[in-house]
Each structure stands twice: as C-alpha cells, then as structure tokens.
Short mmCIF file of C-alpha atoms in Angstrom, two decimals:
data_model
loop_
_atom_site.label_atom_id
_atom_site.label_comp_id
_atom_site.label_asym_id
_atom_site.label_seq_id
_atom_site.Cartn_x
_atom_site.Cartn_y
_atom_site.Cartn_z
CA MET H 805 -2.22 3.90 20.84
CA GLY H 806 -0.24 2.65 17.83
CA HIS H 807 -2.24 4.79 15.39
CA VAL H 808 -0.83 7.98 13.62
CA GLN H 809 -1.82 11.02 15.79
CA CYS H 810 -1.58 14.64 14.13
CA ASN H 811 -1.77 18.20 15.08
CA LEU H 812 -4.24 20.15 13.08
CA VAL H 813 -3.72 23.63 11.60
CA VAL H 814 -6.73 25.06 9.68
CA LEU H 815 -6.31 28.31 7.81
CA ARG H 816 -7.41 30.23 4.67
CA GLU H 817 -6.18 29.26 1.19
CA ARG H 818 -4.33 32.70 0.88
CA TYR H 819 -2.05 31.76 3.64
CA ALA H 820 -1.60 28.02 2.49
CA TYR H 821 1.49 28.38 0.39
CA GLU H 822 3.24 30.19 2.85
CA PHE H 823 2.33 27.82 5.51
CA LEU H 824 3.47 24.79 3.47
CA LEU H 825 6.55 26.30 2.72
CA TYR H 826 7.40 27.07 6.37
CA CYS H 827 6.72 23.48 6.97
CA GLN H 828 8.78 22.34 4.35
CA ARG H 829 11.64 24.72 5.64
CA ASN H 830 11.31 23.17 8.99
CA GLN H 831 10.58 19.62 7.70
CA ARG H 832 11.68 18.00 11.42
CA ALA H 833 9.32 20.15 13.53
CA CYS H 834 6.51 19.85 10.63
CA PRO H 835 6.00 16.73 9.04
CA VAL H 836 3.07 17.48 6.76
CA LEU H 837 1.02 14.19 6.73
CA GLU H 838 -1.84 15.40 4.71
CA VAL H 839 -3.02 18.68 3.24
CA THR H 840 -6.80 18.70 2.28
CA ASP H 841 -8.26 20.16 -0.92
CA THR H 842 -9.28 23.66 -0.27
CA GLY H 843 -12.90 23.76 1.33
CA ASN H 844 -12.99 20.04 1.86
CA PRO H 845 -12.70 18.86 5.49
CA GLU H 846 -12.12 15.22 4.64
CA PRO H 847 -8.62 13.74 5.10
CA ARG H 848 -8.99 11.43 2.10
CA ARG H 849 -5.63 9.96 2.53
CA LEU H 850 -4.99 9.42 6.28
CA ALA H 851 -8.76 8.72 7.38
CA PRO H 852 -11.34 8.21 4.39
CA GLY H 853 -14.71 9.52 5.43
CA ALA H 854 -13.48 11.45 8.70
CA ASP H 855 -14.58 14.97 9.08
CA LEU H 856 -12.33 17.29 10.42
CA ARG H 857 -14.84 19.67 11.58
CA THR H 858 -16.46 17.23 14.01
CA ASP H 859 -13.97 14.51 14.65
CA LEU H 860 -11.29 15.91 16.85
CA PRO H 861 -12.40 15.84 20.48
CA ARG H 862 -11.72 19.54 21.18
CA TYR H 863 -10.65 22.54 18.92
CA ALA H 864 -9.13 25.82 19.80
CA VAL H 865 -10.21 28.93 17.72
CA TYR H 866 -7.70 31.80 17.26
CA ARG H 867 -8.58 35.21 15.77
CA HIS H 868 -5.95 37.53 14.90
CA GLY H 869 -3.73 35.61 17.12
CA ARG H 870 -5.68 35.63 19.93
CA ARG H 871 -7.42 32.27 21.39
CA ASP H 872 -11.17 32.40 21.21
CA ARG H 873 -13.28 29.92 22.92
CA ASP H 874 -12.71 26.04 22.40
CA ALA H 875 -15.35 24.40 20.52
CA THR H 876 -16.07 20.52 19.91
CA ASP H 877 -17.55 21.12 16.38
CA VAL H 878 -16.42 23.83 13.91
CA ARG H 879 -19.04 23.17 11.07
CA ASN H 880 -20.57 26.61 11.61
CA LEU H 881 -17.02 28.06 11.39
CA TRP H 882 -15.93 26.36 8.39
CA ARG H 883 -15.24 28.07 5.12
CA ASP H 884 -15.21 27.21 1.42
CA ASP H 885 -11.60 28.76 1.24
CA PHE H 886 -10.22 26.83 4.31
CA VAL H 887 -7.27 24.33 3.88
CA ALA H 888 -6.58 21.64 6.95
CA PHE H 889 -3.06 20.59 7.69
CA LEU H 890 -2.37 17.37 9.41
CA ILE H 891 1.18 17.43 10.98
CA GLY H 892 2.77 14.53 12.90
CA SER H 893 2.83 14.55 16.59
CA GLY H 894 5.38 12.85 18.71
CA ILE H 895 2.67 11.01 20.48
CA THR H 896 2.51 8.55 17.38
CA PHE H 897 5.76 6.71 18.41
CA ASP H 898 4.44 6.23 22.11
CA GLN H 899 3.43 2.91 21.44
CA ALA H 900 6.82 1.93 19.86
CA LEU H 901 8.48 3.36 23.04
CA GLU H 902 6.27 1.34 25.36
CA GLU H 903 7.04 -1.94 23.53
CA ALA H 904 10.80 -1.01 23.93
CA GLY H 905 10.13 -0.56 27.52
CA VAL H 906 10.17 3.08 27.73
CA ARG H 907 7.24 4.61 29.90
CA THR H 908 5.10 7.37 28.16
CA THR H 909 2.51 8.60 30.13
CA LYS H 910 4.20 10.70 32.51
CA ASP H 911 6.89 13.51 32.59
CA ARG H 912 6.17 14.87 29.03
CA TRP H 913 6.19 18.67 28.30
CA VAL H 914 5.92 20.88 25.21
CA LEU H 915 8.14 23.71 25.56
CA ARG H 916 9.20 26.92 23.56
CA THR H 917 12.67 27.07 23.02
CA GLY H 918 15.44 29.97 21.77
CA LEU H 919 16.24 28.14 18.62
CA PRO H 920 14.93 30.00 15.54
CA THR H 921 13.08 28.12 12.79
CA GLU H 922 13.64 28.94 9.25
CA ARG H 923 11.13 31.80 7.92
CA ALA H 924 8.70 31.43 5.08
CA GLY H 925 6.90 34.74 4.40
CA ARG H 926 5.04 35.96 7.43
CA PHE H 927 5.61 32.63 9.24
CA ARG H 928 8.42 32.52 11.71
CA GLY H 929 9.10 31.96 15.43
CA PRO H 930 10.94 29.68 17.88
CA LEU H 931 11.11 25.99 17.64
CA VAL H 932 8.74 24.02 20.06
CA VAL H 933 10.06 20.87 21.47
CA THR H 934 8.67 18.06 23.54
CA MET H 935 10.52 17.30 26.57
CA ARG H 936 10.50 13.82 28.10
CA TRP H 937 12.34 13.01 31.32
CA LEU H 938 13.86 9.70 31.15
CA GLU H 939 16.04 7.29 32.97
CA ALA H 940 19.59 7.29 31.13
CA ARG H 941 18.78 3.71 29.86
CA ASP H 942 15.69 4.78 28.44
CA ALA H 943 17.15 7.95 27.02
CA ILE H 944 19.28 5.62 24.81
CA THR H 945 16.65 3.36 23.87
CA ALA H 946 14.11 6.16 23.19
CA THR H 947 16.88 7.68 21.04
CA GLN H 948 17.11 4.25 18.65
CA VAL H 949 13.37 3.62 18.80
CA THR H 950 12.63 7.47 17.46
CA ALA H 951 15.43 7.58 14.72
CA ARG H 952 13.13 4.80 13.05
CA PHE H 953 10.59 7.44 12.50
CA PRO H 954 12.46 10.18 10.02
CA PHE H 955 8.82 11.37 8.73
CA ASN H 956 7.69 11.89 12.41
CA HIS H 957 10.12 14.06 13.97
CA GLY H 958 12.87 11.48 14.17
CA ALA H 959 15.64 11.02 16.77
CA PRO H 960 16.03 13.71 19.58
CA LEU H 961 17.54 16.95 18.68
CA HIS H 962 19.07 17.37 22.20
CA ILE H 963 19.78 15.53 25.37
CA GLY H 964 20.61 17.09 28.51
CA ASP H 965 20.63 20.44 29.96
CA PRO H 966 17.47 22.47 28.99
CA SER H 967 19.12 26.01 28.97
CA ALA H 968 21.39 24.77 26.13
CA ILE H 969 18.35 25.20 23.87
CA GLU H 970 16.90 27.82 26.01
CA ALA H 971 13.80 25.66 26.62
CA ASP H 972 10.99 27.76 28.56
CA LEU H 973 10.56 25.58 31.37
CA ALA H 974 8.46 28.30 33.28
CA ARG H 975 5.89 28.79 30.64
CA PRO H 976 5.02 25.47 28.94
CA TYR H 977 2.70 25.01 26.19
CA PHE H 978 1.50 21.55 27.69
CA GLY H 979 2.19 20.43 31.27
CA PRO H 980 2.77 22.22 34.41
CA PRO H 981 5.53 24.93 34.88
CA VAL H 982 8.85 22.92 35.75
CA GLU H 983 10.95 24.35 38.45
CA VAL H 984 13.77 21.91 38.94
CA VAL H 985 14.96 19.08 36.88
CA PRO H 986 15.46 16.12 39.08
CA SER H 987 19.14 14.68 39.08
CA ASP H 988 17.93 10.95 38.50
CA VAL H 989 16.33 11.84 35.13
CA VAL H 990 18.05 13.18 31.78
CA PRO H 991 15.71 15.51 29.62
CA VAL H 992 15.32 14.50 26.27
CA PHE H 993 14.24 16.62 23.56
CA TRP H 994 12.18 16.31 20.15
CA ALA H 995 11.10 18.72 17.45
CA CYS H 996 7.54 19.17 18.12
CA GLY H 997 4.61 19.61 15.44
CA VAL H 998 3.05 22.49 17.65
CA THR H 999 6.27 24.53 16.06
CA PRO H 1000 3.75 25.62 12.96
CA GLN H 1001 0.76 26.59 15.15
CA GLU H 1002 3.05 28.87 17.11
CA ALA H 1003 4.24 30.50 14.05
CA ALA H 1004 0.46 31.03 12.47
CA LEU H 1005 -0.29 32.24 15.89
CA GLN H 1006 2.62 34.73 16.00
CA ALA H 1007 1.61 35.83 12.25
CA GLY H 1008 -1.85 36.98 13.86
CA ILE H 1009 -3.72 35.78 10.85
CA ASP H 1010 -7.62 36.42 10.84
CA ILE H 1011 -9.02 32.97 11.75
CA MET H 1012 -7.14 29.80 12.54
CA ILE H 1013 -8.51 26.40 13.90
CA THR H 1014 -6.13 23.83 15.63
CA HIS H 1015 -6.73 20.66 17.69
CA SER H 1016 -6.91 21.93 21.57
CA PRO H 1017 -3.52 20.94 23.10
CA GLY H 1018 -3.74 17.21 24.03
CA HIS H 1019 -6.74 16.63 21.83
CA GLY H 1020 -5.12 15.70 18.21
CA PHE H 1021 -6.55 13.75 15.45
CA VAL H 1022 -6.10 10.05 15.73
CA THR H 1023 -6.19 8.61 12.19
CA ASP H 1024 -6.49 5.30 10.58
CA LEU H 1025 -3.02 4.85 9.74
CA ARG H 1026 -0.89 2.82 11.90
CA ALA H 1027 2.22 4.17 13.43
CA ARG H 1028 4.43 1.24 12.33
CA ASP H 1029 3.55 2.06 8.81
CA LEU H 1030 5.52 5.55 9.33
CA ALA H 1031 8.67 3.72 10.75
CA LEU H 1032 11.52 2.36 8.70
CA PRO H 1033 11.80 -1.58 9.15
CA MET Z 1257 30.13 12.81 -6.75
CA GLY Z 1258 29.18 12.84 -3.02
CA HIS Z 1259 27.24 15.90 -3.28
CA VAL Z 1260 23.62 16.27 -3.38
CA GLN Z 1261 22.32 16.74 -6.89
CA CYS Z 1262 19.00 18.34 -7.58
CA ASN Z 1263 16.24 18.64 -10.44
CA LEU Z 1264 15.20 21.91 -11.16
CA VAL Z 1265 11.72 23.22 -11.58
CA VAL Z 1266 10.83 26.99 -12.11
CA LEU Z 1267 7.41 28.03 -12.42
CA ARG Z 1268 5.40 31.29 -11.61
CA GLU Z 1269 4.22 31.68 -7.94
CA ARG Z 1270 0.34 31.32 -9.00
CA TYR Z 1271 1.21 27.52 -9.68
CA ALA Z 1272 3.68 27.23 -6.66
CA TYR Z 1273 0.98 26.15 -3.99
CA GLU Z 1274 -0.37 23.33 -6.29
CA PHE Z 1275 3.01 22.30 -7.25
CA LEU Z 1276 4.27 22.23 -3.76
CA LEU Z 1277 1.16 20.37 -2.68
CA TYR Z 1278 1.84 17.89 -5.43
CA CYS Z 1279 5.34 17.22 -4.23
CA GLN Z 1280 3.94 16.87 -0.69
CA ARG Z 1281 1.49 14.16 -1.76
CA ASN Z 1282 4.12 12.45 -3.75
CA GLN Z 1283 7.00 12.69 -1.38
CA ARG Z 1284 8.86 9.52 -2.47
CA ALA Z 1285 9.27 10.92 -6.04
CA CYS Z 1286 9.49 14.44 -4.93
CA PRO Z 1287 11.60 14.93 -2.28
CA VAL Z 1288 11.71 18.88 -2.08
CA LEU Z 1289 14.97 20.03 -0.85
CA GLU Z 1290 14.52 23.62 -1.34
CA VAL Z 1291 11.93 26.41 -2.58
CA THR Z 1292 13.43 29.73 -3.27
CA ASP Z 1293 11.68 32.68 -2.05
CA THR Z 1294 9.62 34.13 -4.76
CA GLY Z 1295 11.89 36.37 -7.30
CA ASN Z 1296 15.00 35.11 -5.73
CA PRO Z 1297 17.14 32.78 -7.68
CA GLU Z 1298 19.46 32.08 -4.79
CA PRO Z 1299 19.22 28.70 -3.39
CA ARG Z 1300 20.21 29.99 0.30
CA ARG Z 1301 20.10 26.77 1.97
CA LEU Z 1302 21.79 24.22 -0.25
CA ALA Z 1303 24.31 26.59 -2.02
CA PRO Z 1304 24.56 30.20 -0.50
CA GLY Z 1305 25.81 32.48 -3.18
CA ALA Z 1306 24.74 30.35 -6.23
CA ASP Z 1307 22.57 31.59 -9.01
CA LEU Z 1308 20.14 29.16 -10.36
CA ARG Z 1309 19.81 31.14 -13.38
CA THR Z 1310 23.23 30.51 -14.63
CA ASP Z 1311 24.85 27.85 -12.37
CA LEU Z 1312 23.13 24.72 -14.08
CA PRO Z 1313 25.12 23.56 -17.16
CA ARG Z 1314 22.04 23.37 -19.25
CA TYR Z 1315 18.43 24.30 -18.76
CA ALA Z 1316 15.12 22.91 -20.80
CA VAL Z 1317 12.62 25.88 -21.33
CA TYR Z 1318 8.93 24.92 -21.89
CA ARG Z 1319 6.09 26.83 -23.12
CA HIS Z 1320 2.64 25.69 -22.63
CA GLY Z 1321 3.78 22.05 -22.33
CA ARG Z 1322 5.93 22.07 -25.59
CA ARG Z 1323 9.77 21.98 -25.18
CA ASP Z 1324 11.37 25.47 -26.45
CA ARG Z 1325 15.16 25.57 -27.24
CA ASP Z 1326 17.67 24.65 -24.58
CA ALA Z 1327 19.77 27.35 -22.77
CA THR Z 1328 22.77 27.62 -20.84
CA ASP Z 1329 21.85 30.81 -19.27
CA VAL Z 1330 18.22 32.08 -18.12
CA ARG Z 1331 18.63 35.45 -16.96
CA ASN Z 1332 17.02 36.89 -19.68
CA LEU Z 1333 13.89 34.72 -18.88
CA TRP Z 1334 13.82 35.21 -15.24
CA ARG Z 1335 10.75 36.98 -13.82
CA ASP Z 1336 9.85 38.48 -10.41
CA ASP Z 1337 7.21 35.94 -9.85
CA PHE Z 1338 9.33 32.98 -10.24
CA VAL Z 1339 9.71 30.28 -7.76
CA ALA Z 1340 12.52 27.51 -7.92
CA PHE Z 1341 12.11 24.09 -6.76
CA LEU Z 1342 15.13 21.69 -5.82
CA ILE Z 1343 14.15 18.47 -5.91
CA GLY Z 1344 16.26 15.34 -5.01
CA SER Z 1345 17.73 13.24 -7.66
CA GLY Z 1346 18.64 9.53 -7.50
CA ILE Z 1347 22.37 10.65 -8.62
CA THR Z 1348 22.88 11.84 -5.25
CA PHE Z 1349 23.57 8.39 -3.74
CA ASP Z 1350 25.54 7.29 -6.75
CA GLN Z 1351 28.85 7.67 -4.28
CA ALA Z 1352 27.14 5.48 -1.58
CA LEU Z 1353 26.60 2.91 -3.96
CA GLU Z 1354 30.20 2.85 -5.55
CA GLU Z 1355 31.54 2.74 -2.02
CA ALA Z 1356 29.31 -0.26 -1.48
CA GLY Z 1357 30.71 -1.77 -4.69
CA VAL Z 1358 27.76 -1.13 -7.02
CA ARG Z 1359 28.67 0.46 -10.31
CA THR Z 1360 26.60 3.54 -11.22
CA THR Z 1361 27.99 4.71 -14.58
CA LYS Z 1362 26.17 2.55 -16.84
CA ASP Z 1363 22.58 0.72 -17.48
CA ARG Z 1364 20.65 3.51 -16.09
CA TRP Z 1365 17.27 4.80 -17.58
CA VAL Z 1366 14.40 7.10 -16.45
CA LEU Z 1367 10.97 5.83 -17.56
CA ARG Z 1368 7.44 6.55 -17.28
CA THR Z 1369 5.08 4.01 -15.69
CA GLY Z 1370 1.60 3.13 -15.46
CA LEU Z 1371 1.41 4.12 -11.65
CA PRO Z 1372 -0.64 7.14 -11.12
CA THR Z 1373 0.68 9.89 -8.67
CA GLU Z 1374 -1.84 11.63 -6.27
CA ARG Z 1375 -3.30 14.98 -7.97
CA ALA Z 1376 -2.97 18.26 -6.73
CA GLY Z 1377 -4.97 20.93 -8.42
CA ARG Z 1378 -3.83 20.86 -12.17
CA PHE Z 1379 -0.64 18.56 -11.39
CA ARG Z 1380 -1.13 15.06 -12.24
CA GLY Z 1381 0.40 12.37 -14.06
CA PRO Z 1382 2.45 8.90 -14.13
CA LEU Z 1383 5.11 7.86 -11.64
CA VAL Z 1384 8.46 8.27 -13.15
CA VAL Z 1385 11.28 5.84 -12.36
CA THR Z 1386 14.92 5.31 -12.32
CA MET Z 1387 15.61 1.64 -13.49
CA ARG Z 1388 19.29 0.18 -13.24
CA TRP Z 1389 20.44 -2.89 -14.20
CA LEU Z 1390 22.19 -4.70 -11.36
CA GLU Z 1391 23.38 -8.13 -10.73
CA ALA Z 1392 21.28 -10.02 -8.22
CA ARG Z 1393 24.06 -9.38 -5.46
CA ASP Z 1394 24.33 -5.53 -6.36
CA ALA Z 1395 20.37 -5.28 -6.18
CA ILE Z 1396 20.34 -6.44 -2.65
CA THR Z 1397 23.24 -4.07 -1.72
CA ALA Z 1398 21.76 -1.19 -3.62
CA THR Z 1399 18.29 -1.82 -1.85
CA GLN Z 1400 19.92 -1.68 1.75
CA VAL Z 1401 22.26 1.43 0.71
CA THR Z 1402 19.44 3.54 -0.71
CA ALA Z 1403 17.04 2.82 2.19
CA ARG Z 1404 19.38 5.10 4.26
CA PHE Z 1405 18.41 7.86 2.20
CA PRO Z 1406 14.30 8.34 3.41
CA PHE Z 1407 14.67 12.00 2.30
CA ASN Z 1408 15.80 11.20 -1.25
CA HIS Z 1409 13.54 8.51 -2.69
CA GLY Z 1410 14.69 5.76 -0.27
CA ALA Z 1411 14.59 2.07 -1.03
CA PRO Z 1412 13.69 0.70 -4.43
CA LEU Z 1413 9.82 0.75 -5.21
CA HIS Z 1414 10.09 -2.48 -7.27
CA ILE Z 1415 12.50 -5.14 -8.43
CA GLY Z 1416 12.28 -7.36 -11.48
CA ASP Z 1417 9.67 -7.45 -14.38
CA PRO Z 1418 9.00 -4.21 -15.86
CA SER Z 1419 5.73 -4.69 -16.94
CA ALA Z 1420 4.48 -5.31 -13.65
CA ILE Z 1421 4.67 -1.45 -13.00
CA GLU Z 1422 4.19 -0.80 -16.93
CA ALA Z 1423 7.65 1.01 -17.20
CA ASP Z 1424 7.52 2.37 -20.91
CA LEU Z 1425 10.91 1.09 -22.30
CA ALA Z 1426 10.22 2.06 -25.61
CA ARG Z 1427 10.35 5.91 -24.86
CA PRO Z 1428 12.79 6.54 -22.02
CA TYR Z 1429 13.00 10.02 -20.42
CA PHE Z 1430 16.57 9.34 -20.53
CA GLY Z 1431 18.68 6.72 -22.03
CA PRO Z 1432 18.14 4.72 -25.36
CA PRO Z 1433 15.13 2.67 -26.02
CA VAL Z 1434 15.21 -0.82 -24.37
CA GLU Z 1435 14.46 -3.77 -26.44
CA VAL Z 1436 15.31 -6.88 -24.49
CA VAL Z 1437 16.13 -6.99 -20.91
CA PRO Z 1438 19.04 -9.52 -20.52
CA SER Z 1439 18.61 -12.35 -18.38
CA ASP Z 1440 21.64 -11.82 -16.16
CA VAL Z 1441 20.58 -8.57 -14.71
CA VAL Z 1442 17.57 -7.62 -12.49
CA PRO Z 1443 15.90 -4.39 -13.30
CA VAL Z 1444 15.68 -2.35 -9.86
CA PHE Z 1445 13.25 0.69 -9.97
CA TRP Z 1446 13.29 3.77 -7.69
CA ALA Z 1447 10.86 6.72 -7.58
CA CYS Z 1448 12.44 9.54 -9.68
CA GLY Z 1449 12.50 13.15 -9.12
CA VAL Z 1450 11.54 13.90 -12.74
CA THR Z 1451 8.13 12.88 -11.94
CA PRO Z 1452 6.90 16.48 -10.89
CA GLN Z 1453 8.41 17.80 -13.94
CA GLU Z 1454 6.13 15.55 -16.04
CA ALA Z 1455 3.16 16.56 -14.20
CA ALA Z 1456 3.91 20.30 -14.76
CA LEU Z 1457 4.65 19.27 -18.27
CA GLN Z 1458 1.23 17.85 -18.82
CA ALA Z 1459 -0.56 20.68 -17.06
CA GLY Z 1460 0.90 22.73 -19.93
CA ILE Z 1461 1.57 25.73 -18.05
CA ASP Z 1462 2.43 29.06 -19.76
CA ILE Z 1463 6.16 28.97 -18.82
CA MET Z 1464 8.46 26.39 -17.10
CA ILE Z 1465 12.28 26.18 -16.86
CA THR Z 1466 13.99 22.91 -15.83
CA HIS Z 1467 17.35 21.55 -15.71
CA SER Z 1468 17.76 19.77 -19.35
CA PRO Z 1469 18.10 15.77 -18.55
CA GLY Z 1470 21.44 14.81 -17.29
CA HIS Z 1471 22.30 18.38 -16.41
CA GLY Z 1472 21.02 18.78 -12.88
CA PHE Z 1473 22.25 21.25 -10.24
CA VAL Z 1474 24.94 20.09 -8.05
CA THR Z 1475 24.85 21.50 -4.46
CA ASP Z 1476 27.12 22.24 -1.47
CA LEU Z 1477 25.31 19.87 0.50
CA ARG Z 1478 27.26 16.37 1.06
CA ALA Z 1479 25.06 13.49 0.22
CA ARG Z 1480 26.03 11.70 3.42
CA ASP Z 1481 24.47 14.44 5.38
CA LEU Z 1482 20.99 13.25 3.72
CA ALA Z 1483 21.64 9.69 4.74
CA LEU Z 1484 20.51 8.06 7.89
CA PRO Z 1485 23.46 7.10 10.03
#
C-alpha cells in the first residue's frame, strides 16, 4: 500500500519497438514506467537492486499466445534478448483512495471491453478496464483522487452502464463473473494496464512472461511521487 | 496560437526503438505525441491528411551529426525506412500563458544545461531547457498554468539562478547570447523538446531530419485538449 505497483511484460527485443509504440499510442491504458536494458533483469530506475526474474510473487508464461504453467522464478527461462516493461497498475492509487475514504478491497474486476485500442504493428486488441463498484459519493471522490495520477491511468474513462463500453461481465480477466449490477452502486471504469498484455497475447508471439494476475511487481517508488500536488 | 506545436525528429527505423526508449526515459523533456508508421509521412493522429515532408515551414538536415543545408521540402530525401517523431513543444502553452496575462513573445531562449539525461543505447546528452524571463508575479502564474500540461513538459524544473543548472547562456540553441540577467526579472526554466534532437545529434547517426529552430509543426489538436481541466 502506498507504493507504485506494476504490471510486468517481458518479451524479446525484436518485438520491443512495436510494443513500446503500442504503449505510446495507448498511453492512458499503458503508462510505461520503466523499460529495462536488453538482457538486464534489473529495474534500475524504479527498484535498484531488484531482479525481475525472482522478485514477483508469481509469473504467467505464454508460448505462442497460450498460457503455459505459472512459475515463481523465471531465471531458467531468461534470455539475453529479453526486455522487461513495467506498466502502471491501477492498484497504485489504492492508498490515495483509502485516505480519501473510498474502500478498495472489494468489488473490483478487470474486464475486456468493445473499445478498440490504436494498433502498432502486430499489437492490437480491445481496451481492458478496471471496474470498481462504488457508492455515488465515492464515485465522485474517486474521480477527483485518480485525476491527480495522469501518468497512472488518471481519471475514469466511463461511469455507469457497463454495456455502453461493451464491458465483458461474463468473462472477467480478474474477479468472478458478474451476473447483475446492484442498483445501489455506480460502476466506475478506468483504463487498465493489462491492456498491452492482452495485445501481446493476441499477437501470439513465441514467448512472453508477465506477472500472474493479482501478483504484480511492487516498486520502491512511492505512489504519491506519481501524483500531481 | 492555441494549437499543439511539435518538434520533429525523423530518423531510420533501425534507431527508432532506442530513440523512443530515450524519450520514455526522459519523458518530461521528450513528451512523444505521435510516432508515424515506418515509411509513412502522415501524422494520422495529430493531423490527418498532413504530410510531414512538406508541411513544416523549414527543415534542418543532419548527416553524421553535422548540419547540412536547410530545406523547405524533404520529399527527395524521404526513405521507406524513415520514422517521424512529433514531440511536444513549450510553445504549445503560449496561448494559455497569454490568457493568464503572461507575455510570451519576448525574452525566450533555448539553452543546453549541465544536467544529464538518462541514456538509452546510443542516445544521451544534456538536458535542454527553455528559459523565459518573467516578472515575479508572472513566474508564479506561469508555474500554475504550465503545471496543467503534464504531458507537455509541465511545471518549470527550475526558477532563478541559471548557473544552478549550468545553463549555457553564451551559446543558446535559440535566441541571442545572454550576457547579463537583469535584476528585475526571474529566469524560469522548463524541460525542452529539443533535448532528444540534441541526443540524436550527439549520436552522429547517418541521417536525421528535424524542424529548423522556430519552424515547428503546428497540429490540428487544440492545446487545451492536452491540459488538465
């Protein structure tokens, strides 16, 4: 809590330019916080001394777009041509939300939408969003709080009816299927840092390593350092 | 006035990943607003229908790090492996400053400093800044106004003594040499979008095309669309 938390995407240098370009073209969903030097697993800027091959609690490994077994250490898979991307996660602003009185520990999902992202080479796909169910008062507070994080998704991109953005409630990336949205909450949606992972997955590249959902990389950087005053 | 104005850097795709990474690592100076698809001179996102080979008022052409003759049309130099980068210019917020009562038409320089940027591969070099001389009251207003443009350099990075950041007053990038700073003004410094151009120049790559100083690309995008509310 209070530290910048990141989504991880590791892929081969031959895909790195197109992937970085995809992130640049879809900045709100894909705020790139660090790109390691090719072959070097140390995120020198966000967490000097850390090793991205061992310091995440759990990794997902994808081969040709299909999920292989998870791992808790990927040193044996590491290659000299790997580049690691650390991408801002919406969990980063949880402490700021809590401090403003908005509860963050429940009613949170990660969902695909029908909104397209802007393509870069082989990378394309739908926008992925984080949905939180909030009371009306908290939806207003959360909008103000997260707007102060322009480099970490910023303000919500939608409030209200999930079907307006074709949010896929039946098959969440994270969280159980949603059957009915209760009438006493407002669904609030933020662009999500899982978006580029989905694009890389759809591209079906030979090997990709990511954090396993819910097991991101916690950096040394304080969340407040990413916020506007 | 009121439109987003950009610095242009065109280089070969083989340098594009390292250059984009350099910009990512030095975001405050190098806000990348668009990267064209390889070989395509149309900035589809910022100015659909424009042609970056003809639509700037003047181009600077560099070969192996040395400035060749300027041109007003670079169609004859264009290559299928060229990638164009449009990078935010501090001129973008001039209208917002004027509307807040801050004069922008005089006392503005572009200067190298002694502050290092973060290296990416062959690209590295000093931070380049825009210096404006402002009355104390205007320096305060300008700080507030530009802080609303986090994706276009944002707030100043220094106010006051130029020697604290080793600003090179004797050999400006833009503007006449500065011999004495008058006592009735406050020098205010912003990270400048010429920074990546300086890095590309120092890298001495075989061919690079940029806008000629003071002759940037004016886009269709309104500056207010880049500002926070």
